[in-house]
Structure formats: structure tokens, C-alpha cells
PDB file of C-alpha atoms and ligand atoms in Angstrom:
ATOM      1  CA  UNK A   1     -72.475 291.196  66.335  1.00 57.00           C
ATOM      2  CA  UNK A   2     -72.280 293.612  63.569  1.00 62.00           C
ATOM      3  CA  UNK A   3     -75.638 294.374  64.211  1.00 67.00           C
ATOM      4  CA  UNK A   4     -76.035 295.290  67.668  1.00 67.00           C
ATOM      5  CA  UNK A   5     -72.789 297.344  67.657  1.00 65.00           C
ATOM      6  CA  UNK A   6     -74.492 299.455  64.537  1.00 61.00           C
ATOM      7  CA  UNK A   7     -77.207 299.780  67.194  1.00 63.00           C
ATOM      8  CA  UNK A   8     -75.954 300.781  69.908  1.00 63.00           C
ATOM      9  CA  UNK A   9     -73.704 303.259  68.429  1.00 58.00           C
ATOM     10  CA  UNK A  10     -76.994 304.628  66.974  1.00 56.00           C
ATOM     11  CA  UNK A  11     -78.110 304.864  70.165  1.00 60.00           C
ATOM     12  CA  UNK A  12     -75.960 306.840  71.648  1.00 56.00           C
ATOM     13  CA  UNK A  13     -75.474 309.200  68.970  1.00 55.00           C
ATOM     14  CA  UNK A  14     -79.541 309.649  69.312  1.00 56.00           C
ATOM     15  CA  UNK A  15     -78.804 310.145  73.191  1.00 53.00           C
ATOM     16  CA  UNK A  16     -75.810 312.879  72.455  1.00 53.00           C
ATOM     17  CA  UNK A  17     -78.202 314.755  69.812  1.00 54.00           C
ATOM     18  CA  UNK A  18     -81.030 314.483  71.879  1.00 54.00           C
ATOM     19  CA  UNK A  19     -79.564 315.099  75.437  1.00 55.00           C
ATOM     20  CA  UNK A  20     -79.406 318.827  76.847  1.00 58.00           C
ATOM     21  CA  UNK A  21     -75.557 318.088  77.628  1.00 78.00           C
ATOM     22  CA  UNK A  22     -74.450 322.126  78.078  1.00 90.00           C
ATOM     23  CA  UNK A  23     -72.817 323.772  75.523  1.00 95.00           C
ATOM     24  CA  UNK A  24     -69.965 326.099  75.853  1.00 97.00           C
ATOM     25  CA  UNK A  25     -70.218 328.649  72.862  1.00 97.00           C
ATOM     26  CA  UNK A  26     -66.934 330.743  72.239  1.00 98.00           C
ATOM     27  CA  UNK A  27     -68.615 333.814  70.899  1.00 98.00           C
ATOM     28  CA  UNK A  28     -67.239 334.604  67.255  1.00 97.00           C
ATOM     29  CA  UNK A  29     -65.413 331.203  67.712  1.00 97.00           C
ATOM     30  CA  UNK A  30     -61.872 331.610  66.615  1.00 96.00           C
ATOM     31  CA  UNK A  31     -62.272 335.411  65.516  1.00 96.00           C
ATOM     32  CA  UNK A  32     -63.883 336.280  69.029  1.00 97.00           C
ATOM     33  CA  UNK A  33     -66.131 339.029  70.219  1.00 98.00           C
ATOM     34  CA  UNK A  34     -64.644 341.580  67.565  1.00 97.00           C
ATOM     35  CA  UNK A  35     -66.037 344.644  65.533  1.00 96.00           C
ATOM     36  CA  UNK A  36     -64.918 342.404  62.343  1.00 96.00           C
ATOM     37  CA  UNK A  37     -67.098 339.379  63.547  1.00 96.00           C
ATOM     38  CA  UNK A  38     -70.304 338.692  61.728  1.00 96.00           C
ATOM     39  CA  UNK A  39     -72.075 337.693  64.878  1.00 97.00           C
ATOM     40  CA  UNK A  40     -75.213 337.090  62.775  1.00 95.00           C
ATOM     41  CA  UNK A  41     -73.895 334.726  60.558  1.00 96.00           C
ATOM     42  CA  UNK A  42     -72.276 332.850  63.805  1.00 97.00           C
ATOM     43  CA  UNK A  43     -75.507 333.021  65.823  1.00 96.00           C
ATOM     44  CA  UNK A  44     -77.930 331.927  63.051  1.00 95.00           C
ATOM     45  CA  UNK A  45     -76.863 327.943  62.968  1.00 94.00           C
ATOM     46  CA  UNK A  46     -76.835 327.642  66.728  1.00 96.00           C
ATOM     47  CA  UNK A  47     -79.651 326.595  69.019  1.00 95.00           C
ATOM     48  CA  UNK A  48     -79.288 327.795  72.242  1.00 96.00           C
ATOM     49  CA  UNK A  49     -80.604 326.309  75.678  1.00 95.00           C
ATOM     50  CA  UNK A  50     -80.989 326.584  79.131  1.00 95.00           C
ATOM     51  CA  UNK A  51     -77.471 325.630  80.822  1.00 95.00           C
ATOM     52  CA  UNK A  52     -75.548 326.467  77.819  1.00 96.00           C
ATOM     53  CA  UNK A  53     -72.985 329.425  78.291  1.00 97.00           C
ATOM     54  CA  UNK A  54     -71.348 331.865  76.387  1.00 98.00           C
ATOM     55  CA  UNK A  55     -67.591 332.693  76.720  1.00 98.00           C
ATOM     56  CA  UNK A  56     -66.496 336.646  75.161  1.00 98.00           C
ATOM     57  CA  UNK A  57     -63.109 336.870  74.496  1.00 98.00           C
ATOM     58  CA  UNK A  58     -62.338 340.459  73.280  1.00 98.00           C
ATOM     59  CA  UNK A  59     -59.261 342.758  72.911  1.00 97.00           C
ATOM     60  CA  UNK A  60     -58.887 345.808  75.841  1.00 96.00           C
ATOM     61  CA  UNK A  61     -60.912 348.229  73.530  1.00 96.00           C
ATOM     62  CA  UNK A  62     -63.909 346.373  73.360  1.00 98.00           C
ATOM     63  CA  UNK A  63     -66.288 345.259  76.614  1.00 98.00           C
ATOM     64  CA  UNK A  64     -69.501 343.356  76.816  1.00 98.00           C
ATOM     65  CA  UNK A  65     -72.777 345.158  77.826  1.00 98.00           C
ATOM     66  CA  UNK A  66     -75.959 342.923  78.511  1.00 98.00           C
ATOM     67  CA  UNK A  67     -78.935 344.953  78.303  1.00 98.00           C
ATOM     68  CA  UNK A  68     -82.305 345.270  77.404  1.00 98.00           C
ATOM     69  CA  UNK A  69     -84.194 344.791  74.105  1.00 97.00           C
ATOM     70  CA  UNK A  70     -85.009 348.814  73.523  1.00 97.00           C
ATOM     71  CA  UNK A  71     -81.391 349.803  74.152  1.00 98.00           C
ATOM     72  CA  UNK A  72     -79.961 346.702  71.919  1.00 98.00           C
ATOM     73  CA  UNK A  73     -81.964 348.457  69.585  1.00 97.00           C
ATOM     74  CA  UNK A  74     -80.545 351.743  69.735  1.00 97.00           C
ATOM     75  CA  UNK A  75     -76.985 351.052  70.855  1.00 97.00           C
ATOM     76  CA  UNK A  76     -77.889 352.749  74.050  1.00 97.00           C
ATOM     77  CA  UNK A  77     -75.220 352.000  76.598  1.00 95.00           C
ATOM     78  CA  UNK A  78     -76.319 354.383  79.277  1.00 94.00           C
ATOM     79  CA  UNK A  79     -78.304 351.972  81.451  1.00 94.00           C
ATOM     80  CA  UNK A  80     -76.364 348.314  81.418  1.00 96.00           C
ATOM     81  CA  UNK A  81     -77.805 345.371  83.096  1.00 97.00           C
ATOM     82  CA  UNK A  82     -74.268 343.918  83.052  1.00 96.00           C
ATOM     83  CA  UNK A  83     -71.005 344.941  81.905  1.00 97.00           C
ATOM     84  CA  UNK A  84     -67.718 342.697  81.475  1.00 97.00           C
ATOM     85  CA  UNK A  85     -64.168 344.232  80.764  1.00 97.00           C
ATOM     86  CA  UNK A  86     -61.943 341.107  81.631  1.00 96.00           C
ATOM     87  CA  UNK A  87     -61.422 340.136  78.028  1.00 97.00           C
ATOM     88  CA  UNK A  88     -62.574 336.860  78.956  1.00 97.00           C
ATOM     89  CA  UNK A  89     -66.422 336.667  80.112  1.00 97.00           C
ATOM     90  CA  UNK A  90     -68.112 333.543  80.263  1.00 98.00           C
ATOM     91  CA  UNK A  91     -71.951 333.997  80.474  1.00 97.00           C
ATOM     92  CA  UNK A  92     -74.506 331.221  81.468  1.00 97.00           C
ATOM     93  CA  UNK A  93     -77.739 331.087  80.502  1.00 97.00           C
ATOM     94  CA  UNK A  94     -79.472 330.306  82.680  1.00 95.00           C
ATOM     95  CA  UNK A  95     -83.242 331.343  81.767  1.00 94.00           C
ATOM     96  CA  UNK A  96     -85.074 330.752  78.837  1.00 96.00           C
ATOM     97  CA  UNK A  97     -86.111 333.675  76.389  1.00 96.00           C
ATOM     98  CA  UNK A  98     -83.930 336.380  74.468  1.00 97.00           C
ATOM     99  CA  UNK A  99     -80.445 338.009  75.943  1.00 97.00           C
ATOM    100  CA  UNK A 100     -79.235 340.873  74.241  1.00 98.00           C
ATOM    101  CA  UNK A 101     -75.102 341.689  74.425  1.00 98.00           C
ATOM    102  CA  UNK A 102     -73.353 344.311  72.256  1.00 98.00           C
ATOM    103  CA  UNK A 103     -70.255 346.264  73.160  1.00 98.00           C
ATOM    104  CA  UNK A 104     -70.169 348.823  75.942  1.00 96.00           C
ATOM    105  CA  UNK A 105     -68.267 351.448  72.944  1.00 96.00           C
ATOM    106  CA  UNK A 106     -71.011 352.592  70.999  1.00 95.00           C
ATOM    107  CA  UNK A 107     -69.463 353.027  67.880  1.00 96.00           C
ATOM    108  CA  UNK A 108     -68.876 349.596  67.663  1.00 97.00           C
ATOM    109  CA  UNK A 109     -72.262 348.598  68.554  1.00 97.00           C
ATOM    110  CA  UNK A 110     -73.572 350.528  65.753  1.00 97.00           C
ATOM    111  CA  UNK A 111     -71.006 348.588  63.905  1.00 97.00           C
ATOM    112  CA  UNK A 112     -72.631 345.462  63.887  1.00 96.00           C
ATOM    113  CA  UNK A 113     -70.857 344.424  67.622  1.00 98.00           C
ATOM    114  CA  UNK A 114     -73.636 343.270  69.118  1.00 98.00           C
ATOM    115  CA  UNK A 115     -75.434 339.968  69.765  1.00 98.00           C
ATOM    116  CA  UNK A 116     -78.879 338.381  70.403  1.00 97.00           C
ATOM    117  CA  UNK A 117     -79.099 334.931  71.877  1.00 97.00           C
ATOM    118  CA  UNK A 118     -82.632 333.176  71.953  1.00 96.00           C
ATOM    119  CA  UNK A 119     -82.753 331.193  74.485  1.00 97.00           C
ATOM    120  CA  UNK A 120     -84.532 327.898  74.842  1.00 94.00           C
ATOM    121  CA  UNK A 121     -85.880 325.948  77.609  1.00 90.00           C
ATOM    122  CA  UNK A 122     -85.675 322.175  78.329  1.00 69.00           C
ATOM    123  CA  UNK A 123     -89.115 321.459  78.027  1.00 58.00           C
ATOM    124  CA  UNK A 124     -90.930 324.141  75.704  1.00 48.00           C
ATOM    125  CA  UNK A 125     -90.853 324.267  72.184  1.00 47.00           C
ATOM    126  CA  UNK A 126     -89.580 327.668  71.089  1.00 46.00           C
ATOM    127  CA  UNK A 127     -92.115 329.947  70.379  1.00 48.00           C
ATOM    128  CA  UNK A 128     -90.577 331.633  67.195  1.00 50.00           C
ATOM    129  CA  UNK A 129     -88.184 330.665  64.761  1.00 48.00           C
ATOM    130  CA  UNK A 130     -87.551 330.056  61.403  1.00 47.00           C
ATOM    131  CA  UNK A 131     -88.518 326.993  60.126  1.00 49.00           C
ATOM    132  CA  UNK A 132     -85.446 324.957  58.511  1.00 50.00           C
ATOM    133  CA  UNK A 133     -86.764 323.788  54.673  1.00 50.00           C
ATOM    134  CA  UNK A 134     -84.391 321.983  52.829  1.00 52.00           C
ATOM    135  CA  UNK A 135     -84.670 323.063  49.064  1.00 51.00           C
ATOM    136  CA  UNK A 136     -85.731 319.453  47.916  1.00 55.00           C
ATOM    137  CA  UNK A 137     -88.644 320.005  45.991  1.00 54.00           C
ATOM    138  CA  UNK A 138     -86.456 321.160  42.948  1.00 55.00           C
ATOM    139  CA  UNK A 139     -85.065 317.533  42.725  1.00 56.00           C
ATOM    140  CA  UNK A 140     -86.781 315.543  40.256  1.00 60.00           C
ATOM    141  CA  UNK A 141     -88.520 312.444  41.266  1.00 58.00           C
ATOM    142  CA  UNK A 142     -88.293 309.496  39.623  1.00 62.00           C
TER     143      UNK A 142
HETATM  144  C1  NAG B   1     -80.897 355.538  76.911  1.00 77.96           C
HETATM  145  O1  NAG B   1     -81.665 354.841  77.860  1.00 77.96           O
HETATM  146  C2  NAG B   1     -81.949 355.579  79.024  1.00 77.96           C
HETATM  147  C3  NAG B   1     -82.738 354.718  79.976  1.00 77.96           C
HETATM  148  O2  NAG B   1     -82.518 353.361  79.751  1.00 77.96           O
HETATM  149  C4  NAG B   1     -82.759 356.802  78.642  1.00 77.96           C
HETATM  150  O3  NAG B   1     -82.986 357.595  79.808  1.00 77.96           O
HETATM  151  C5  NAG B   1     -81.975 357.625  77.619  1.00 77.96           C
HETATM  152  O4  NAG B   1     -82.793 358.689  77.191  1.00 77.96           O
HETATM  153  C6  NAG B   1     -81.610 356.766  76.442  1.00 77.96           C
HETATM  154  N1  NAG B   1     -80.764 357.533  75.532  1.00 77.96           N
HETATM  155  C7  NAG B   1     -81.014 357.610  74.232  1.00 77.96           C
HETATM  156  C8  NAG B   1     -80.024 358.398  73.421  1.00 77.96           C
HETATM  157  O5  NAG B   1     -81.973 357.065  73.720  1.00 77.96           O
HETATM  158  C1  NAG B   2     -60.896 332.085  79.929  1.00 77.96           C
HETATM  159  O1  NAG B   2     -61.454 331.675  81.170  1.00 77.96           O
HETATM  160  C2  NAG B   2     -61.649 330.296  81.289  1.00 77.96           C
HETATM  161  C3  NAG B   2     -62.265 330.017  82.638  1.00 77.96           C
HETATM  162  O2  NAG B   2     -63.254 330.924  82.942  1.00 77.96           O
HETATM  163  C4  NAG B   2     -60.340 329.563  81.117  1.00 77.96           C
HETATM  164  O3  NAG B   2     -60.569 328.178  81.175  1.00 77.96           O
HETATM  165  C5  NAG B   2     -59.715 329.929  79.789  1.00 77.96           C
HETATM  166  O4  NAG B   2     -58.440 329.324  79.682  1.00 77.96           O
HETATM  167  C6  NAG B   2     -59.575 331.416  79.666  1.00 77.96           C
HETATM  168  N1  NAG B   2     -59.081 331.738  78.318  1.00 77.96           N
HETATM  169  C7  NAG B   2     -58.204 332.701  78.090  1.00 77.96           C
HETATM  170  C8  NAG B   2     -57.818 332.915  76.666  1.00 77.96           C
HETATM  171  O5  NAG B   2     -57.724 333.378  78.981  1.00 77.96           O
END
């Protein structure tokens, strides 16, 4: 009994870890799309797929700006592919490969306000990306 409930709670956890259930990412989580926001350090741990979306929520003097890799670059807003000012923008992604958001005042952008999203599709391996070593070599073995 014991048994095949340990089972078959493993095996759903396996599905849920494995599955490409959609993910709703609040951008910033609690702190939001913000010029305070480290939205490095929130990106880094999160693996981002095909069917996932992202939701901005930002204050009146911020917006979001999608655009290309050259003008994420340089903070160039003149040519958007997108822009958002509702405060509350959710963003599917819908394609596999790199999306590039920062905010639509430049200032901010050079500020750190801006975000890259890699991402991945339901079948193909991702093409770059850090490998994730876990620092056990230091351990002593017995
Ligand atoms: C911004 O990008 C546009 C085209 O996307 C370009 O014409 C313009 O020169 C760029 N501005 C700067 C300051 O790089
Ligand atoms: C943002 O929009 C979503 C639906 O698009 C809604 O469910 C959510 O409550 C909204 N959040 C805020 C803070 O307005």
C-alpha cells in the first residue's frame, strides 16, 4: 500500500516536472517591472518555453518596449516592435528563440530596466546556455 502510493506520487511529480504545463511569469515577481528590479538576477533561475507568458506590471512612468536585439543593446527606443502602457501587459511566448523587453523611457533602460527572455521550444534542446555544475567535487569522499 505504502508502496504504490510512494509511487505514484513519484509519478506524478515526474509528470508535473516533466510536462510543458504553461507558466505564467510575473515579471520582477512581487517588486514588478521596476527601475529597482534586478531583472537579471530574476531571469537567470527560470527556464522559459514555448506557451509560457509573461505578465508586466509597472507604475504609469514606466512602459514596456519589445524590440530587437541591436536596439536592446543600445537602449534605442526609436523603432519598437511592440509597446505596452496599460500597467498590466501579459505577453505570450509563443515562438522559440530570444525576446528582448526594456522600458520605452530610456533612462531607465540604461538603468538596468530591461529584459531578455530565451525562449525554448518543446522539442529542441536549447542551443546555448550555461551548464548548471553543482560545486561537489570539493566534498571529500569517503
Ligand atoms: C535607433 O534605431 C533606428 C532604426 O532602428 C536608427 O535609425 C537610429 O539611428 C538608431 N538611433 C541610435 C541613437 O542609434
Ligand atoms: C492583470 O490582468 C490580468 C488579466 O489579464 C488579471 O487577471 C489581473 O487581475 C490583473 N492584475 C492587476 C493588478 O490589475
Amino acid at each position: 500500500m505504502t508502496n504504490l502510493f510512494l509511487v505514484s506520487v513519484l509519478s506524478i511529480l515526474g509528470m508535473a516536472l516533466t510536462s510543458n504545463a504553461a507558466t505564467t511569469y510575473t515579471v520582477g515577481d512581487t517588486s514588478g517591472w521596476d527601475i529597482s528590479t534586478n531583472l537579471d538576477t530574476w531571469a537567470s533561475d527560470k527556464k522559459f518555453q514555448v506557451g509560457d507568458a509573461l505578465v508586466f506590471q509597472y507604475s504609469s512612468s514606466h512602459s514596456v518596449s519589445e524590440v530587437t536585439k541591436q536596439n536592446f543593446d543600445s537602449c534605442n527606443t526609436t523603432n519598437v516592435i511592440n509597446t505596452y502602457s496599460n500597467g498590466n501587459t501579459t505577453v505570450p511566448l509563443t515562438k522559440p528563440g530570444a525576446r528582448y523587453f526594456l522600458c520605452g523611457n530610456k533612462l531607465h533602460c540604461f538603468g538596468g530596466m530591461k529584459l531578455q527572455v530565451n525562449v525554448e521550444g518543446d522539442d529542441q534542446a536549447s542551443p546555448t546556455g550555461a551548464p548548471q555544475t553543482q560545486p561537489d567535487s570539493s566534498l571529500p569522499r569517503p
